[in-house]
């Protein structure tokens, strides 16, 4: 896969990031290097091998439906860059 | 070209619905936070629902059970092997940056929900899938001038999403389908089905095509319909809008539209061209699920009788008509109350009528639910038996005894009737006295009656009723009266 300007634009859009000038050249190089590193995996023949999704054998790890309140509102809001006594605050967003 | 020239009948609407049902669990889907609608903002959160780094989700068993129940109620296949997926998108009320959902392995596939429109044969709406996922928080855009306010109480609340095939053909069918979904989730007690509060939400995918055409038209998604009526209205509006678009040579944009309930129209929200890329991938933090046949049987055993089974019991076994059976099975608690009455009386039709007319009328008037109704079912049965024994007339029971029973819980219906002095007089000696008096009062009418004017019986009946102050048992009175007149010299 080729990392071209179009790919960078698409990734920037999805990641809500912006790269300009030198930054853009640098990220392009980094991504190209990372991708070519992973290209090595193509050397292995995976025909007929089921994709491995989970690294452990555990399954059906379920919890009983018991409520428990672990933190107070003040703690929940503590790390937010913008907040008031009740809410997290973010710039106006109307379009979802 | 004006709207009047358009032949709307040329077109066929193609509608698929996506219904999100909020699960009635005590805790959230992947963490233990409680959730109550209307709780103080950001008080029902935890590091997990806030999406803090280093936290791990753990799935709530009840959500799995609820989804299986809904699947079984709709004759779906329950997947034996499933895993969860991350649906990635960027929005302020989704703190993790992804929603945990199911993509490739939904818990239920196939199945159907039957709908029935008036004067039409029943129609099965095929389900594509039912999957489990979590809700996002709430964004408030208009409470503050500068900022959007975020309340994350709802973040992580369990949902099931029920997706239909594009088989719905009108707003009316969509309404009927939603009524059935709501009835089912309420019977199963997995969701309160409240569209106004958003615990049941519906998005509609709508397109139109010429009748007979195989290809689909451009699909438009309509959101923000917060009642079943609004879903119907929004769909009907949107069908019309799309046909007018086509007929006037406009292009239908592939977009999401929002329903404006005040104006009764849909408005463009955002384009879907260059559709969003959710980059689904398996959720590594939640181990997969294996659902065995035994497990499914265990869940099945916990399910109540469903409305369809009750409907069949009421029509085939109890001999009620379809209308009555429908009204009685509309709500599980109503059906249960009706059946409780039947434990104490064998008069099924009377029990059905009392529930549908007297009791439902009272509940509607007082805006109460049947579970708030204070009169025990056995007492309604007592009242029915009192009428059947001829102790009170039906109208006296409905107008006098029943209202008193709602306030007076210590006296039996019989005692109440005595207290109100409305017991029917079926003592034939006393009746005979009144009958004799009425006959003596109108000797000329007696002659006319005997000459063949049988309608005069009503006059004597009226007289007896007057003397008895309405308490004379009409059936017995009429018998005795006829007998007396026939033997009168």
PDB file of N, CA and C in Angstrom, chain B residues 41-92:
ATOM      1  N   UNK B  41     -27.258  15.268  36.049  1.00  0.00           N
ATOM      2  CA  UNK B  41     -26.251  14.982  35.020  1.00  0.00           C
ATOM      3  C   UNK B  41     -24.911  14.535  35.588  1.00  0.00           C
ATOM      4  N   UNK B  42     -24.309  13.590  34.920  1.00  0.00           N
ATOM      5  CA  UNK B  42     -22.962  13.103  35.250  1.00  0.00           C
ATOM      6  C   UNK B  42     -22.815  12.558  36.669  1.00  0.00           C
ATOM      7  N   UNK B  43     -23.900  12.017  37.202  1.00  0.00           N
ATOM      8  CA  UNK B  43     -23.821  11.372  38.515  1.00  0.00           C
ATOM      9  C   UNK B  43     -23.841   9.846  38.376  1.00  0.00           C
ATOM     10  N   UNK B  44     -24.131   9.344  37.180  1.00  0.00           N
ATOM     11  CA  UNK B  44     -24.201   7.889  37.004  1.00  0.00           C
ATOM     12  C   UNK B  44     -23.119   7.467  36.016  1.00  0.00           C
ATOM     13  N   UNK B  45     -21.884   7.736  36.417  1.00  0.00           N
ATOM     14  CA  UNK B  45     -20.736   7.475  35.547  1.00  0.00           C
ATOM     15  C   UNK B  45     -19.626   6.809  36.347  1.00  0.00           C
ATOM     16  N   UNK B  46     -18.646   6.275  35.623  1.00  0.00           N
ATOM     17  CA  UNK B  46     -17.500   5.629  36.267  1.00  0.00           C
ATOM     18  C   UNK B  46     -16.313   5.763  35.311  1.00  0.00           C
ATOM     19  N   UNK B  47     -15.118   5.441  35.759  1.00  0.00           N
ATOM     20  CA  UNK B  47     -13.983   5.520  34.827  1.00  0.00           C
ATOM     21  C   UNK B  47     -14.237   4.732  33.536  1.00  0.00           C
ATOM     22  N   UNK B  48     -14.992   3.639  33.615  1.00  0.00           N
ATOM     23  CA  UNK B  48     -15.248   2.847  32.403  1.00  0.00           C
ATOM     24  C   UNK B  48     -16.182   3.601  31.450  1.00  0.00           C
ATOM     25  N   UNK B  49     -17.316   4.104  31.986  1.00  0.00           N
ATOM     26  CA  UNK B  49     -18.245   4.792  31.078  1.00  0.00           C
ATOM     27  C   UNK B  49     -17.676   6.130  30.612  1.00  0.00           C
ATOM     28  N   UNK B  50     -16.720   6.679  31.365  1.00  0.00           N
ATOM     29  CA  UNK B  50     -16.091   7.935  30.936  1.00  0.00           C
ATOM     30  C   UNK B  50     -14.970   7.686  29.933  1.00  0.00           C
ATOM     31  N   UNK B  51     -14.651   6.411  29.678  1.00  0.00           N
ATOM     32  CA  UNK B  51     -13.638   6.086  28.680  1.00  0.00           C
ATOM     33  C   UNK B  51     -12.227   6.392  29.124  1.00  0.00           C
ATOM     34  N   UNK B  52     -11.964   6.278  30.420  1.00  0.00           N
ATOM     35  CA  UNK B  52     -10.608   6.558  30.884  1.00  0.00           C
ATOM     36  C   UNK B  52      -9.650   5.454  30.464  1.00  0.00           C
ATOM     37  N   UNK B  53      -8.396   5.825  30.219  1.00  0.00           N
ATOM     38  CA  UNK B  53      -7.427   4.817  29.791  1.00  0.00           C
ATOM     39  C   UNK B  53      -7.211   3.761  30.871  1.00  0.00           C
ATOM     40  N   UNK B  54      -6.954   2.550  30.437  1.00  0.00           N
ATOM     41  CA  UNK B  54      -6.632   1.493  31.391  1.00  0.00           C
ATOM     42  C   UNK B  54      -7.836   0.807  31.988  1.00  0.00           C
ATOM     43  N   UNK B  55      -9.026   1.216  31.612  1.00  0.00           N
ATOM     44  CA  UNK B  55     -10.217   0.555  32.157  1.00  0.00           C
ATOM     45  C   UNK B  55     -10.622  -0.588  31.234  1.00  0.00           C
ATOM     46  N   UNK B  56     -11.307  -1.579  31.809  1.00  0.00           N
ATOM     47  CA  UNK B  56     -11.748  -2.722  31.012  1.00  0.00           C
ATOM     48  C   UNK B  56     -13.239  -2.966  31.202  1.00  0.00           C
ATOM     49  N   UNK B  57     -13.925  -3.185  30.108  1.00  0.00           N
ATOM     50  CA  UNK B  57     -15.361  -3.457  30.193  1.00  0.00           C
ATOM     51  C   UNK B  57     -15.628  -4.908  30.599  1.00  0.00           C
ATOM     52  N   UNK B  58     -16.771  -5.153  31.202  1.00  0.00           N
ATOM     53  CA  UNK B  58     -17.198  -6.532  31.468  1.00  0.00           C
ATOM     54  C   UNK B  58     -18.702  -6.589  31.214  1.00  0.00           C
ATOM     55  N   UNK B  59     -19.106  -7.546  30.383  1.00  0.00           N
ATOM     56  CA  UNK B  59     -20.488  -7.523  29.915  1.00  0.00           C
ATOM     57  C   UNK B  59     -21.485  -8.016  30.971  1.00  0.00           C
ATOM     58  N   UNK B  60     -22.664  -7.392  30.927  1.00  0.00           N
ATOM     59  CA  UNK B  60     -23.764  -7.676  31.842  1.00  0.00           C
ATOM     60  C   UNK B  60     -24.559  -8.883  31.310  1.00  0.00           C
ATOM     61  N   UNK B  61     -24.649  -9.940  32.117  1.00  0.00           N
ATOM     62  CA  UNK B  61     -25.329 -11.156  31.672  1.00  0.00           C
ATOM     63  C   UNK B  61     -26.787 -10.899  31.295  1.00  0.00           C
ATOM     64  N   UNK B  62     -27.405  -9.968  32.033  1.00  0.00           N
ATOM     65  CA  UNK B  62     -28.819  -9.714  31.800  1.00  0.00           C
ATOM     66  C   UNK B  62     -29.073  -9.192  30.377  1.00  0.00           C
ATOM     67  N   UNK B  63     -28.113  -8.449  29.837  1.00  0.00           N
ATOM     68  CA  UNK B  63     -28.278  -7.923  28.481  1.00  0.00           C
ATOM     69  C   UNK B  63     -28.312  -9.082  27.480  1.00  0.00           C
ATOM     70  N   UNK B  64     -27.426 -10.049  27.686  1.00  0.00           N
ATOM     71  CA  UNK B  64     -27.393 -11.229  26.810  1.00  0.00           C
ATOM     72  C   UNK B  64     -28.734 -11.963  26.919  1.00  0.00           C
ATOM     73  N   UNK B  65     -29.196 -12.153  28.155  1.00  0.00           N
ATOM     74  CA  UNK B  65     -30.466 -12.860  28.359  1.00  0.00           C
ATOM     75  C   UNK B  65     -31.630 -12.121  27.691  1.00  0.00           C
ATOM     76  N   UNK B  66     -31.642 -10.793  27.853  1.00  0.00           N
ATOM     77  CA  UNK B  66     -32.729 -10.003  27.260  1.00  0.00           C
ATOM     78  C   UNK B  66     -32.738 -10.123  25.737  1.00  0.00           C
ATOM     79  N   UNK B  67     -31.539 -10.059  25.149  1.00  0.00           N
ATOM     80  CA  UNK B  67     -31.454 -10.145  23.690  1.00  0.00           C
ATOM     81  C   UNK B  67     -31.923 -11.527  23.223  1.00  0.00           C
ATOM     82  N   UNK B  68     -31.563 -12.561  23.985  1.00  0.00           N
ATOM     83  CA  UNK B  68     -32.015 -13.915  23.627  1.00  0.00           C
ATOM     84  C   UNK B  68     -33.540 -14.001  23.726  1.00  0.00           C
ATOM     85  N   UNK B  69     -34.101 -13.407  24.781  1.00  0.00           N
ATOM     86  CA  UNK B  69     -35.565 -13.426  24.941  1.00  0.00           C
ATOM     87  C   UNK B  69     -36.250 -12.804  23.733  1.00  0.00           C
ATOM     88  N   UNK B  70     -35.749 -11.632  23.331  1.00  0.00           N
ATOM     89  CA  UNK B  70     -36.371 -10.962  22.183  1.00  0.00           C
ATOM     90  C   UNK B  70     -36.219 -11.824  20.935  1.00  0.00           C
ATOM     91  N   UNK B  71     -35.043 -12.424  20.781  1.00  0.00           N
ATOM     92  CA  UNK B  71     -34.806 -13.288  19.627  1.00  0.00           C
ATOM     93  C   UNK B  71     -35.761 -14.479  19.607  1.00  0.00           C
ATOM     94  N   UNK B  72     -35.945 -15.090  20.769  1.00  0.00           N
ATOM     95  CA  UNK B  72     -36.851 -16.245  20.836  1.00  0.00           C
ATOM     96  C   UNK B  72     -38.286 -15.822  20.550  1.00  0.00           C
ATOM     97  N   UNK B  73     -38.665 -14.640  21.067  1.00  0.00           N
ATOM     98  CA  UNK B  73     -40.034 -14.157  20.852  1.00  0.00           C
ATOM     99  C   UNK B  73     -40.292 -13.882  19.372  1.00  0.00           C
ATOM    100  N   UNK B  74     -39.235 -13.625  18.607  1.00  0.00           N
ATOM    101  CA  UNK B  74     -39.389 -13.325  17.176  1.00  0.00           C
ATOM    102  C   UNK B  74     -38.933 -14.488  16.291  1.00  0.00           C
ATOM    103  N   UNK B  75     -38.778 -15.677  16.857  1.00  0.00           N
ATOM    104  CA  UNK B  75     -38.371 -16.865  16.086  1.00  0.00           C
ATOM    105  C   UNK B  75     -37.039 -16.664  15.365  1.00  0.00           C
ATOM    106  N   UNK B  76     -36.112 -15.941  15.979  1.00  0.00           N
ATOM    107  CA  UNK B  76     -34.793 -15.725  15.347  1.00  0.00           C
ATOM    108  C   UNK B  76     -33.884 -16.928  15.614  1.00  0.00           C
ATOM    109  N   UNK B  77     -32.806 -17.026  14.832  1.00  0.00           N
ATOM    110  CA  UNK B  77     -31.713 -17.934  15.175  1.00  0.00           C
ATOM    111  C   UNK B  77     -30.844 -17.223  16.199  1.00  0.00           C
ATOM    112  N   UNK B  78     -30.455 -17.937  17.242  1.00  0.00           N
ATOM    113  CA  UNK B  78     -29.557 -17.349  18.236  1.00  0.00           C
ATOM    114  C   UNK B  78     -28.144 -17.845  17.898  1.00  0.00           C
ATOM    115  N   UNK B  79     -27.231 -16.898  17.704  1.00  0.00           N
ATOM    116  CA  UNK B  79     -25.870 -17.279  17.303  1.00  0.00           C
ATOM    117  C   UNK B  79     -25.190 -18.013  18.451  1.00  0.00           C
ATOM    118  N   UNK B  80     -24.553 -19.151  18.145  1.00  0.00           N
ATOM    119  CA  UNK B  80     -23.897 -19.886  19.226  1.00  0.00           C
ATOM    120  C   UNK B  80     -22.548 -19.247  19.557  1.00  0.00           C
ATOM    121  N   UNK B  81     -21.888 -18.647  18.551  1.00  0.00           N
ATOM    122  CA  UNK B  81     -20.606 -18.003  18.799  1.00  0.00           C
ATOM    123  C   UNK B  81     -20.685 -16.532  18.392  1.00  0.00           C
ATOM    124  N   UNK B  82     -20.307 -15.665  19.292  1.00  0.00           N
ATOM    125  CA  UNK B  82     -20.357 -14.244  18.971  1.00  0.00           C
ATOM    126  C   UNK B  82     -19.187 -13.519  19.606  1.00  0.00           C
ATOM    127  N   UNK B  83     -18.804 -12.419  18.974  1.00  0.00           N
ATOM    128  CA  UNK B  83     -17.891 -11.503  19.637  1.00  0.00           C
ATOM    129  C   UNK B  83     -18.355 -10.082  19.384  1.00  0.00           C
ATOM    130  N   UNK B  84     -17.785  -9.167  20.129  1.00  0.00           N
ATOM    131  CA  UNK B  84     -18.210  -7.774  20.046  1.00  0.00           C
ATOM    132  C   UNK B  84     -17.308  -7.028  19.066  1.00  0.00           C
ATOM    133  N   UNK B  85     -17.731  -5.842  18.677  1.00  0.00           N
ATOM    134  CA  UNK B  85     -16.938  -5.058  17.731  1.00  0.00           C
ATOM    135  C   UNK B  85     -16.884  -3.604  18.182  1.00  0.00           C
ATOM    136  N   UNK B  86     -15.862  -2.915  17.736  1.00  0.00           N
ATOM    137  CA  UNK B  86     -15.782  -1.475  17.981  1.00  0.00           C
ATOM    138  C   UNK B  86     -16.225  -0.744  16.736  1.00  0.00           C
ATOM    139  N   UNK B  87     -17.123   0.198  16.913  1.00  0.00           N
ATOM    140  CA  UNK B  87     -17.552   1.060  15.820  1.00  0.00           C
ATOM    141  C   UNK B  87     -16.964   2.431  16.128  1.00  0.00           C
ATOM    142  N   UNK B  88     -16.024   2.844  15.325  1.00  0.00           N
ATOM    143  CA  UNK B  88     -15.269   4.053  15.637  1.00  0.00           C
ATOM    144  C   UNK B  88     -15.887   5.295  15.018  1.00  0.00           C
ATOM    145  N   UNK B  89     -16.152   6.278  15.836  1.00  0.00           N
ATOM    146  CA  UNK B  89     -16.486   7.612  15.320  1.00  0.00           C
ATOM    147  C   UNK B  89     -16.176   8.639  16.387  1.00  0.00           C
ATOM    148  N   UNK B  90     -16.042   9.867  15.947  1.00  0.00           N
ATOM    149  CA  UNK B  90     -15.578  10.916  16.839  1.00  0.00           C
ATOM    150  C   UNK B  90     -16.739  11.810  17.215  1.00  0.00           C
ATOM    151  N   UNK B  91     -17.106  11.799  18.468  1.00  0.00           N
ATOM    152  CA  UNK B  91     -18.155  12.705  18.904  1.00  0.00           C
ATOM    153  C   UNK B  91     -18.032  12.906  20.410  1.00  0.00           C
ATOM    154  N   UNK B  92     -18.410  14.096  20.863  1.00  0.00           N
ATOM    155  CA  UNK B  92     -18.145  14.458  22.257  1.00  0.00           C
ATOM    156  C   UNK B  92     -18.919  13.604  23.261  1.00  0.00           C
TER     157      UNK B  92
END
